[in-house]
Tab-separated table of C-alpha atoms in Angstrom:
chain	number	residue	atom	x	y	z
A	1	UNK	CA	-305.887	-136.885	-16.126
A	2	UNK	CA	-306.087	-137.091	-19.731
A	3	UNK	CA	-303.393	-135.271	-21.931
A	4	UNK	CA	-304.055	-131.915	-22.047
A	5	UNK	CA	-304.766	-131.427	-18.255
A	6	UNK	CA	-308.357	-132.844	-18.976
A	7	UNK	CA	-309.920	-134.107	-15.944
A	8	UNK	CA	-311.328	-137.996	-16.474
A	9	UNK	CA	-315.109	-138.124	-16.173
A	10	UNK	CA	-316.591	-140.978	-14.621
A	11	UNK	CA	-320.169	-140.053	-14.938
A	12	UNK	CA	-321.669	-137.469	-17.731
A	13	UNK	CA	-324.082	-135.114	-16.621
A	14	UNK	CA	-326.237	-133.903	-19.458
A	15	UNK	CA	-326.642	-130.083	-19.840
A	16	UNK	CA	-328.430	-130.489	-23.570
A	17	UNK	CA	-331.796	-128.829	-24.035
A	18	UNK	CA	-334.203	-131.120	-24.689
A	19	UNK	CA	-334.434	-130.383	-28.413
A	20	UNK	CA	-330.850	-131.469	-28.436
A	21	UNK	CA	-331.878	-134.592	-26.324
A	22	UNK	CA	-334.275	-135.942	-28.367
A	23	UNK	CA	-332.479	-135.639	-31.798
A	24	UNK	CA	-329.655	-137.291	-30.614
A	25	UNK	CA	-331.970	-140.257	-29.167
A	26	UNK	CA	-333.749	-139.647	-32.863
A	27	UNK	CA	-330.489	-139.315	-35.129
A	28	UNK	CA	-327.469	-141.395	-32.881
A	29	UNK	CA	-329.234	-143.776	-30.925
A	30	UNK	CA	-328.345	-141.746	-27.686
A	31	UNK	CA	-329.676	-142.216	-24.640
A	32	UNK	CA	-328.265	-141.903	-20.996
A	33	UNK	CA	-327.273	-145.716	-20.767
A	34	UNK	CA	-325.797	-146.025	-24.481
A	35	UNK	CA	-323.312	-143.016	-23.998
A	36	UNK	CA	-322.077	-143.656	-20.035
A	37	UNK	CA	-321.597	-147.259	-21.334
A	38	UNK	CA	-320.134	-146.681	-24.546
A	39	UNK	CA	-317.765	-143.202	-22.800
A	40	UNK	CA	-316.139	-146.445	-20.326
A	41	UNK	CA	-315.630	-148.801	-22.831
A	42	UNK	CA	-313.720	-146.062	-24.870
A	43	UNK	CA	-311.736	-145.191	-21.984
A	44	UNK	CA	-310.990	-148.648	-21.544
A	45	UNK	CA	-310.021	-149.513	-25.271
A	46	UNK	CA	-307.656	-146.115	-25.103
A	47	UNK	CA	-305.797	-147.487	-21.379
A	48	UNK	CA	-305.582	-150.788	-23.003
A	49	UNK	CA	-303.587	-149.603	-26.488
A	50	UNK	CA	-300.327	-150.265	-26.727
A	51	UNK	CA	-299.425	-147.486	-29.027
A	52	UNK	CA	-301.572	-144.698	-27.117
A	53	UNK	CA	-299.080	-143.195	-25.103
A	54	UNK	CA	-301.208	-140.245	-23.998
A	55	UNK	CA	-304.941	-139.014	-24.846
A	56	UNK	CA	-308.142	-137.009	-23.518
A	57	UNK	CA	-310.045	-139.287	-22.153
A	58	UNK	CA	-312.953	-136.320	-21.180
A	59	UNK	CA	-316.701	-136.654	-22.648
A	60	UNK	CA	-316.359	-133.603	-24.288
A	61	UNK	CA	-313.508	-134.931	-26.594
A	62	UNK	CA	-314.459	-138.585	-26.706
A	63	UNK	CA	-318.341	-137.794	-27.616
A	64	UNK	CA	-317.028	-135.973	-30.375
A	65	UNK	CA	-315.943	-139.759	-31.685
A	66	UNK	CA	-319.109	-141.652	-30.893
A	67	UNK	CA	-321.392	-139.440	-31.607
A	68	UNK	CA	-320.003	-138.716	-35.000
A	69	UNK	CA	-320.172	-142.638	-35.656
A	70	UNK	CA	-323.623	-143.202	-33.761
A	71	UNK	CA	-322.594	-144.675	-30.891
A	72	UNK	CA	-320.478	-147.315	-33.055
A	73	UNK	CA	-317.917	-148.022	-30.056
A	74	UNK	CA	-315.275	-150.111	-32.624
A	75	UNK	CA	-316.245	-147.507	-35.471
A	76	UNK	CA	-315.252	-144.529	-32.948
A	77	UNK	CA	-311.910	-146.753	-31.986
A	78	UNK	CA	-311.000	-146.896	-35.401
A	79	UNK	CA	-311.390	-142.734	-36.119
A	80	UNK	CA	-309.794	-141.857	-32.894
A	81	UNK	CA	-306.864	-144.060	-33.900
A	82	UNK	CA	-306.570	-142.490	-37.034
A	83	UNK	CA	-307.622	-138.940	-35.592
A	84	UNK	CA	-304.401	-139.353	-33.746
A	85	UNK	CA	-302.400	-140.870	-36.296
A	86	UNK	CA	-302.556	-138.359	-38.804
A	87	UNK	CA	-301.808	-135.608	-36.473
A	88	UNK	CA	-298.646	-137.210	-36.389
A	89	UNK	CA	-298.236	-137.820	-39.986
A	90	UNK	CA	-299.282	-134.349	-41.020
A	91	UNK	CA	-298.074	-131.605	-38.483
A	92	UNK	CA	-297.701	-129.725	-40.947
A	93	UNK	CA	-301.659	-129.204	-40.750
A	94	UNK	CA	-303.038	-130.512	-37.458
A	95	UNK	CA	-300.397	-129.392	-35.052
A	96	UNK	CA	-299.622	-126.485	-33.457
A	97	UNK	CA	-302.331	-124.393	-34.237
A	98	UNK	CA	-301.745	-121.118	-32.572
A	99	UNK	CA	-304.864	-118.029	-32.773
A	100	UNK	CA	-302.083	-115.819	-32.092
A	101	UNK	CA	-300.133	-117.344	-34.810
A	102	UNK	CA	-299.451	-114.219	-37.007
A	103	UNK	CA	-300.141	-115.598	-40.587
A	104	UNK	CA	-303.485	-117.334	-39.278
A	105	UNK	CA	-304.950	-114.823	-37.561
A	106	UNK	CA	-303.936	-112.327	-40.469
A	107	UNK	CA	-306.021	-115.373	-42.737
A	108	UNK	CA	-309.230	-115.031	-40.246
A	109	UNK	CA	-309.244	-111.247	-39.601
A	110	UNK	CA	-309.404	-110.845	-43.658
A	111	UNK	CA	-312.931	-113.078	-43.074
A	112	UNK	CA	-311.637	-116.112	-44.692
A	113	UNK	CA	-313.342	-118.676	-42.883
A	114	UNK	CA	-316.415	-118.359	-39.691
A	115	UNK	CA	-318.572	-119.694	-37.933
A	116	UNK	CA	-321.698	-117.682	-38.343
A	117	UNK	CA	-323.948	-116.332	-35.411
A	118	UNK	CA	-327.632	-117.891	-36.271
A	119	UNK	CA	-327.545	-121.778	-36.596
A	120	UNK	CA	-329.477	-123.577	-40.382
A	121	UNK	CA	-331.825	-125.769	-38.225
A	122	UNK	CA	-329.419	-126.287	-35.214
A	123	UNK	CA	-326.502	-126.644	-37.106
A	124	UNK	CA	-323.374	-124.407	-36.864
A	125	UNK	CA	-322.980	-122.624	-39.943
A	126	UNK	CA	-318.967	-122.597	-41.485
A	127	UNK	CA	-318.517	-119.688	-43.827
A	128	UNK	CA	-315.896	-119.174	-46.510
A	129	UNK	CA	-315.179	-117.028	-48.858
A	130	UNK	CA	-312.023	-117.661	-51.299
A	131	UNK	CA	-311.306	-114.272	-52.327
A	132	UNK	CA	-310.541	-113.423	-48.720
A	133	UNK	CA	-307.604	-115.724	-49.224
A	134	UNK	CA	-304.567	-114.648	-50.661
A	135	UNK	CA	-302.450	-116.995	-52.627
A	136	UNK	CA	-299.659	-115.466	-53.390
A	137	UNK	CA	-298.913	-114.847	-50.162
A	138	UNK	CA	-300.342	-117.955	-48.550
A	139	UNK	CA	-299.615	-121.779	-48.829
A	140	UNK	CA	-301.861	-124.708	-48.774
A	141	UNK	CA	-300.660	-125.844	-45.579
A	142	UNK	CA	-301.657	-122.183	-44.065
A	143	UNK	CA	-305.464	-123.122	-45.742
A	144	UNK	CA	-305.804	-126.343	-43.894
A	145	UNK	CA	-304.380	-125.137	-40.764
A	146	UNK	CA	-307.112	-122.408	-40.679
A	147	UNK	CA	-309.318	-125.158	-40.996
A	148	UNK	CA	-308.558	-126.855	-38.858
A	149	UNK	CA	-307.846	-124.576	-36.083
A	150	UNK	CA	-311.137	-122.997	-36.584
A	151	UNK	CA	-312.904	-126.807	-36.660
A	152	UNK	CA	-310.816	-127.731	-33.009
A	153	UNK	CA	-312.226	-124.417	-31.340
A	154	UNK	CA	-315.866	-125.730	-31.689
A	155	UNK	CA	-315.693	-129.940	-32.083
A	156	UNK	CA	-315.864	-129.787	-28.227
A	157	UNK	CA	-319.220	-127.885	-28.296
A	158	UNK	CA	-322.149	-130.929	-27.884
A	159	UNK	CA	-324.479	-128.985	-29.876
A	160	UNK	CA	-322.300	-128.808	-32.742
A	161	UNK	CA	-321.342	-132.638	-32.292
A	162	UNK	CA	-325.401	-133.717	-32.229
A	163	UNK	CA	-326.764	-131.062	-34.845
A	164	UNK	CA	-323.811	-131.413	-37.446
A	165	UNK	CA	-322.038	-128.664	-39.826
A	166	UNK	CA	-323.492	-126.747	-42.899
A	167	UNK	CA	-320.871	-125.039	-44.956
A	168	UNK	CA	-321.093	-122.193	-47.462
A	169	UNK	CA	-318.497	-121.267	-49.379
A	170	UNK	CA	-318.034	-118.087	-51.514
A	171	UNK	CA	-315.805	-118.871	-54.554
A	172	UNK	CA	-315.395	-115.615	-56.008
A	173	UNK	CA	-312.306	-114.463	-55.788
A	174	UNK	CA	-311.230	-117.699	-56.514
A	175	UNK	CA	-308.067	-117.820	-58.843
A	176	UNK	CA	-305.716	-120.056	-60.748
A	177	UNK	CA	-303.172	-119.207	-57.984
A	178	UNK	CA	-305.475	-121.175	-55.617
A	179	UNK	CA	-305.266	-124.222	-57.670
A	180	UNK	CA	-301.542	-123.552	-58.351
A	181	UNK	CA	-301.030	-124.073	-54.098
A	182	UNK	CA	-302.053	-127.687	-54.750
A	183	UNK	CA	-300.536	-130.887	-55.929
A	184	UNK	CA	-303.511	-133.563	-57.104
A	185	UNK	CA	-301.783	-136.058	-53.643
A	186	UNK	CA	-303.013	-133.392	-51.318
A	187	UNK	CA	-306.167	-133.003	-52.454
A	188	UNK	CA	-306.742	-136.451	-52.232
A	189	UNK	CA	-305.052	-136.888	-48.594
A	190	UNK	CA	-306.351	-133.859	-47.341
A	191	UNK	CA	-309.976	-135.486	-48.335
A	192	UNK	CA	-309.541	-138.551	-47.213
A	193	UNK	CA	-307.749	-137.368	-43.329
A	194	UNK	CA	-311.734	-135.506	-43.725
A	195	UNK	CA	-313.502	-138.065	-44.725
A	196	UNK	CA	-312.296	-140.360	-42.530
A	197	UNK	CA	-310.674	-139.198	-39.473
A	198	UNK	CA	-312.524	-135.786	-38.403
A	199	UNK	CA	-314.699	-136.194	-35.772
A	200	UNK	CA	-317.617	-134.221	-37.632
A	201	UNK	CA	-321.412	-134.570	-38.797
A	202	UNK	CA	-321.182	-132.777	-42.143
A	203	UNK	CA	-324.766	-132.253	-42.477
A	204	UNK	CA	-324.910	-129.852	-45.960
A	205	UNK	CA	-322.413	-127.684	-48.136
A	206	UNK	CA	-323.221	-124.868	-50.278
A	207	UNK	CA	-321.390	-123.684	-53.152
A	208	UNK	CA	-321.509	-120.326	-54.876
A	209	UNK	CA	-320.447	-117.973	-57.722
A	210	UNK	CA	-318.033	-120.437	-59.099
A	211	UNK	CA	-315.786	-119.755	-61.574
A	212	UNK	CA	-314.318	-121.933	-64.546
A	213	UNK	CA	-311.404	-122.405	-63.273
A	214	UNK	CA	-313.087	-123.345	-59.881
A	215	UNK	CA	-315.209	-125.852	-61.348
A	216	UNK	CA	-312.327	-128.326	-62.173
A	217	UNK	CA	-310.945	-128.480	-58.851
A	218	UNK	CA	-314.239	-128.702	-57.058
A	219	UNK	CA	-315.330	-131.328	-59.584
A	220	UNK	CA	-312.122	-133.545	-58.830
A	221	UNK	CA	-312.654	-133.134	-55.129
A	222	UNK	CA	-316.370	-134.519	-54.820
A	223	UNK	CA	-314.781	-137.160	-57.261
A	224	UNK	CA	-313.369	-138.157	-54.427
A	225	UNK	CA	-316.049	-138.371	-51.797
A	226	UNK	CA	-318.111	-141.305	-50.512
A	227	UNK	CA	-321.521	-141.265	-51.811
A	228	UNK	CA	-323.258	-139.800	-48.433
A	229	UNK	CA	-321.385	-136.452	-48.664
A	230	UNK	CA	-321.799	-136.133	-52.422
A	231	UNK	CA	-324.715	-136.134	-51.697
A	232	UNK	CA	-324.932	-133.092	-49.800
A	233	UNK	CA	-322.618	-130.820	-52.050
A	234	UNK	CA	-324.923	-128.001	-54.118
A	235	UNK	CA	-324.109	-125.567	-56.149
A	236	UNK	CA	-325.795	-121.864	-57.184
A	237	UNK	CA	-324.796	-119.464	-59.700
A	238	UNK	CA	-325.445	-116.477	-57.330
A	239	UNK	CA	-326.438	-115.440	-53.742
A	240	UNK	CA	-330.256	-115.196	-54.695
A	241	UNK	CA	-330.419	-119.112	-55.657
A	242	UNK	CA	-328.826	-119.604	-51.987
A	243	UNK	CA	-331.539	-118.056	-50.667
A	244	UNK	CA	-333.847	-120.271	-52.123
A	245	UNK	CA	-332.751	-122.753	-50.337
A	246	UNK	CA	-330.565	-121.332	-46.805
A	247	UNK	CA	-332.367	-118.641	-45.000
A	248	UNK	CA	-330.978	-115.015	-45.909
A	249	UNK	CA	-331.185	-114.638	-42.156
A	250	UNK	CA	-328.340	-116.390	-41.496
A	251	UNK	CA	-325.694	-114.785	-44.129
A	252	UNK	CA	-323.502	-112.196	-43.210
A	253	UNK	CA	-324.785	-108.667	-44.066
A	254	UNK	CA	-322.843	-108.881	-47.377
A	255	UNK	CA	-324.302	-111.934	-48.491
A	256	UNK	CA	-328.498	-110.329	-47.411
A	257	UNK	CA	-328.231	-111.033	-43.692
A	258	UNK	CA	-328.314	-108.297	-41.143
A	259	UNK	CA	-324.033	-108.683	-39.118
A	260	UNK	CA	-321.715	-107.527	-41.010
A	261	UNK	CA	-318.936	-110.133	-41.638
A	262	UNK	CA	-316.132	-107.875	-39.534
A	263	UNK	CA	-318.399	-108.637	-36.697
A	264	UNK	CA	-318.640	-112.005	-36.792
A	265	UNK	CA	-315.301	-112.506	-37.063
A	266	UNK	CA	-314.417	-110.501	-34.672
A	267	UNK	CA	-316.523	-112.446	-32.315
A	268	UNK	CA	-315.367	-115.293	-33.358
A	269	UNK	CA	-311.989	-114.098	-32.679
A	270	UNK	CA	-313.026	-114.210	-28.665
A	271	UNK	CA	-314.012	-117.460	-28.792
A	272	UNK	CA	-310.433	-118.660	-30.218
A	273	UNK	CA	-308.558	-116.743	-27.438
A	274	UNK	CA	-310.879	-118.484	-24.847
A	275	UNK	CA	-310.070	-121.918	-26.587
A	276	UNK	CA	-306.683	-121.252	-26.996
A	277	UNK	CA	-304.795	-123.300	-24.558
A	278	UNK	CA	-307.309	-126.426	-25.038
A	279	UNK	CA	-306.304	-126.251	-28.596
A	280	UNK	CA	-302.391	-126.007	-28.041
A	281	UNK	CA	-302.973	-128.590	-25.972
A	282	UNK	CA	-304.211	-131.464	-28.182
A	283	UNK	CA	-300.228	-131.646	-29.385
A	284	UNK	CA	-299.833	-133.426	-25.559
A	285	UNK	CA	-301.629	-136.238	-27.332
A	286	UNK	CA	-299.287	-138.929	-28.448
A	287	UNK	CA	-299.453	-142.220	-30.000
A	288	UNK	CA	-296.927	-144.087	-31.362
A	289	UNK	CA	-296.719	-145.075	-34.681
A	290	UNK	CA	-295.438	-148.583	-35.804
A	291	UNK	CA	-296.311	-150.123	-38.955
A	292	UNK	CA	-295.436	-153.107	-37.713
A	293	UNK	CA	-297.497	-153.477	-34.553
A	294	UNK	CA	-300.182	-150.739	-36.203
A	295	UNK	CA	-301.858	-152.544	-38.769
A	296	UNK	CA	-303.920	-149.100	-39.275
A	297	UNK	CA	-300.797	-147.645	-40.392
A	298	UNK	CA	-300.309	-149.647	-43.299
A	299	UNK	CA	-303.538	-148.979	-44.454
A	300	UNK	CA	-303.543	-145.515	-44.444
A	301	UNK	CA	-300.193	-145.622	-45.825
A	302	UNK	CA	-301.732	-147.629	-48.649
A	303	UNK	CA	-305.127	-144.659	-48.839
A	304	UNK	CA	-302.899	-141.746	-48.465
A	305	UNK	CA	-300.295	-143.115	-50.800
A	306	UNK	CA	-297.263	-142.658	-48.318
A	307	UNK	CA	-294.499	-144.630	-49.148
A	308	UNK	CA	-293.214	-146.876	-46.476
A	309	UNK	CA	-289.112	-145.725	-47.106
A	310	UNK	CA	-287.383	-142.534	-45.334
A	311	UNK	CA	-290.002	-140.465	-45.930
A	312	UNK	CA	-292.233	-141.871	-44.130
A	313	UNK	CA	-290.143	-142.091	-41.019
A	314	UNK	CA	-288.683	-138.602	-41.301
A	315	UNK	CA	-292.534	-137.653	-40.994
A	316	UNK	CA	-293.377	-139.483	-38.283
A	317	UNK	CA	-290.454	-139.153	-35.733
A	318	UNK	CA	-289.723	-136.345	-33.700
């Protein structure tokens, strides 16, 4: 069993339509003999490391890994490692991540952050609007453990793990209060622990009404990105020069789409209470961290800027 109460799949039986099929051959170099091989030796590699204590070791949550680096089976070592690792180092954001937890479902019932119904060309559609987001009576941690809660309910979905992520994000409503919640360090961890150790295809992301204020913090953070995803960052001056270039269709009603935004949250909402014990259950998942006998550890220490002294320590023991 892998942690969690995951069963251990030998075999993978496909259930992808063939669309689905053929841009993963097309996009990840998948193919039935690639992914059963590549699924064993990442089993293997996890029952063989001597600071993974205990892990999912089902397709669901290891494709997540290689399809995310192509098939790559040393490149989906190395983010698993670290996927791990900094859910240790930062509980504070990737742990315990409750739907019933009062102050994040408060956060997603205001329409914060959701996944939207229609998909931009197969790919699941994350919407967020900043106003929805209060900062006086929220913290940063509270931001990035909506998040990621929201990311964990659908990273086991294989549609979503082939076809990739667009992201829109509404930043009206956006305040100097936001940018007050943040020190410059977690920007740049929190962008990095994305960058490099979330499981995700992050296919496109859409910017819009942003403010002066807004601009400064948004321009720091794509400072900070590899060249790929800045890449894919654009920015519109209102909801009409989105819809030049992401189908109307697919907005919330609000935004010149047909479902209201209540409604797909509330939808939404269903799908967290379904996920709800798989999510809980991703704290069961432990490795142990030595710098010592981890040299990944001192290189993130060195990326994230954590100082090797107390801190450190009083972080990463229970």
């Amino acid at each position: 069993m892998g942690a969690g109460g995951h069963q251990d799949y030998d075999t993978y039986i496909s259930t992808l339509p063939e669309e689905e099929k053929k841009r993963a051959l097309e996009e990840l170099r998948e193919d039935d003999n690639i992914r059963d091989q590549s699924l064993r030796q990442l089993r293997d590699w996890i029952g063989k490391h001597p600071n993974i204590k205990k892990c999912r070791t089902d397709a669901p949550f290891l494709l997540r890994f290689l399809r995310t680096k192509k098939f790559s089976v040393p490149q989906s070592c190395e983010m698993l490692e670290r996927y791990l690792t900094i859910r240790q180092l930062y509980p504070q954001w990737f742990c315990n991540l409750d739907p019933l937890d009062k102050d994040l479902e408060d956060i997603i019932d205001a329409g914060y952050l959701v996944p939207l119904l229609e998909r931009d060309n197969g790919r699941l559609v994350l919407f967020s609007c900043a106003g929805k987001f209060d900062p006086h009576k929220y913290t940063s941690a509270h931001m990035v453990r909506v998040h990621s809660l929201v990311t964990e309910a659908l990273m086991d979905d294989e549609i979503n793990q082939i076809n990739g992520y667009t992201y829109i994000n509404d930043e009206s409503g956006f305040q100097m209060a936001h940018i007050s919640l943040w020190s410059l360090t977690d920007v740049r961890n929190i962008l990095r622990c994305i960058q490099n150790t979330t499981p995700i295809r992050h296919k496109a992301n859409h910017f819009l009404n942003i403010s002066g204020s807004a601009i400064k913090l948004i321009e720091f953070a794509v400072s900070l990105l590899n060249e790929k995803l800045k890449n894919r960052i654009f920015m519109y001056k209102s909801v009409e020069e989105l819809h030049d270039k992401v189908d109307k269709k697919l907005l919330p009603k609000e935004y010149g789409g047909t479902v209201p935004l209540k409604e797909m949250v509330e939808r939404f909402k269903a799908t967290l209470k379904e996920r709800r014990e798989a999510i809980l259950a991703l704290d069961d998942m432990y490795i142990e961290i030595d710098e010592k006998t981890c040299p990944l550890v001192s290189e993130m220490n060195e990326e994230l800027g954590i100082g090797i002294d107390g801190s450190f320590k009083r972080l990463t023991v229970d």
